[in-house]
C-alpha cells in the first residue's frame, strides 16, 4: 500500500512539473491537425479514385 501511495505522490509531483499549453496554443495546434488530416484524406481519396478509374480502363 505504501508503494501505491508513493507512486501516486510521484505522479502528482511530475504532473506539476509539466508545461501545459495555453488554451490558444491548444486550439491552434488542434486546428492545424484537423486541417492537415482533412487535406491528406482528400488527397488520398482522390488518388484512390484516379487509380480505380485507371484500373477500370486497363481491365476493359
Short mmCIF file of C-alpha atoms in Angstrom, two decimals:
data_model
loop_
_atom_site.label_atom_id
_atom_site.label_comp_id
_atom_site.label_asym_id
_atom_site.label_seq_id
_atom_site.Cartn_x
_atom_site.Cartn_y
_atom_site.Cartn_z
CA UNK A 1 0.00 0.00 0.00
CA UNK A 2 2.92 2.31 0.72
CA UNK A 3 4.29 1.73 -2.78
CA UNK A 4 0.98 2.75 -4.33
CA UNK A 5 0.84 5.90 -2.21
CA UNK A 6 4.43 6.81 -3.15
CA UNK A 7 3.66 6.17 -6.81
CA UNK A 8 0.62 8.46 -6.72
CA UNK A 9 2.59 11.19 -4.95
CA UNK A 10 5.38 10.90 -7.52
CA UNK A 11 2.89 11.09 -10.38
CA UNK A 12 1.31 14.19 -8.86
CA UNK A 13 4.74 15.82 -8.44
CA UNK A 14 5.64 15.08 -12.07
CA UNK A 15 2.30 16.40 -13.33
CA UNK A 16 3.01 19.71 -11.60
CA UNK A 17 6.33 19.95 -13.49
CA UNK A 18 4.68 19.57 -16.90
CA UNK A 19 4.48 22.66 -19.08
CA UNK A 20 0.89 22.55 -20.31
CA UNK A 21 -0.08 24.52 -23.44
CA UNK A 22 -2.35 27.52 -23.14
CA UNK A 23 -5.90 27.32 -24.47
CA UNK A 24 -4.93 29.36 -27.56
CA UNK A 25 -1.93 27.11 -28.29
CA UNK A 26 -4.08 24.02 -27.88
CA UNK A 27 -6.83 25.31 -30.19
CA UNK A 28 -4.28 26.42 -32.80
CA UNK A 29 -2.48 23.07 -32.77
CA UNK A 30 -5.76 21.17 -32.92
CA UNK A 31 -6.92 23.28 -35.88
CA UNK A 32 -3.69 22.61 -37.76
CA UNK A 33 -4.01 18.86 -37.17
CA UNK A 34 -7.65 18.78 -38.29
CA UNK A 35 -6.93 20.76 -41.47
CA UNK A 36 -3.86 18.65 -42.28
CA UNK A 37 -5.85 15.44 -41.74
CA UNK A 38 -8.67 16.63 -43.99
CA UNK A 39 -6.24 17.69 -46.73
CA UNK A 40 -4.33 14.42 -46.59
CA UNK A 41 -7.54 12.39 -46.53
CA UNK A 42 -8.85 14.28 -49.55
CA UNK A 43 -5.57 13.75 -51.40
CA UNK A 44 -5.54 10.01 -50.67
CA UNK A 45 -9.20 9.73 -51.68
CA UNK A 46 -8.56 11.50 -54.99
CA UNK A 47 -5.55 9.29 -55.73
CA UNK A 48 -7.70 6.23 -54.94
CA UNK A 49 -10.41 7.42 -57.34
CA UNK A 50 -7.79 8.04 -60.03
CA UNK A 51 -6.29 4.56 -59.60
CA UNK A 52 -9.77 2.98 -59.62
CA UNK A 53 -10.63 4.83 -62.83
CA UNK A 54 -7.32 3.86 -64.45
CA UNK A 55 -7.71 0.20 -63.45
CA UNK A 56 -11.21 0.22 -64.92
CA UNK A 57 -9.79 1.44 -68.23
CA UNK A 58 -6.92 -1.09 -68.18
CA UNK A 59 -9.13 -4.08 -67.31
CA UNK A 60 -11.66 -3.43 -70.11
#
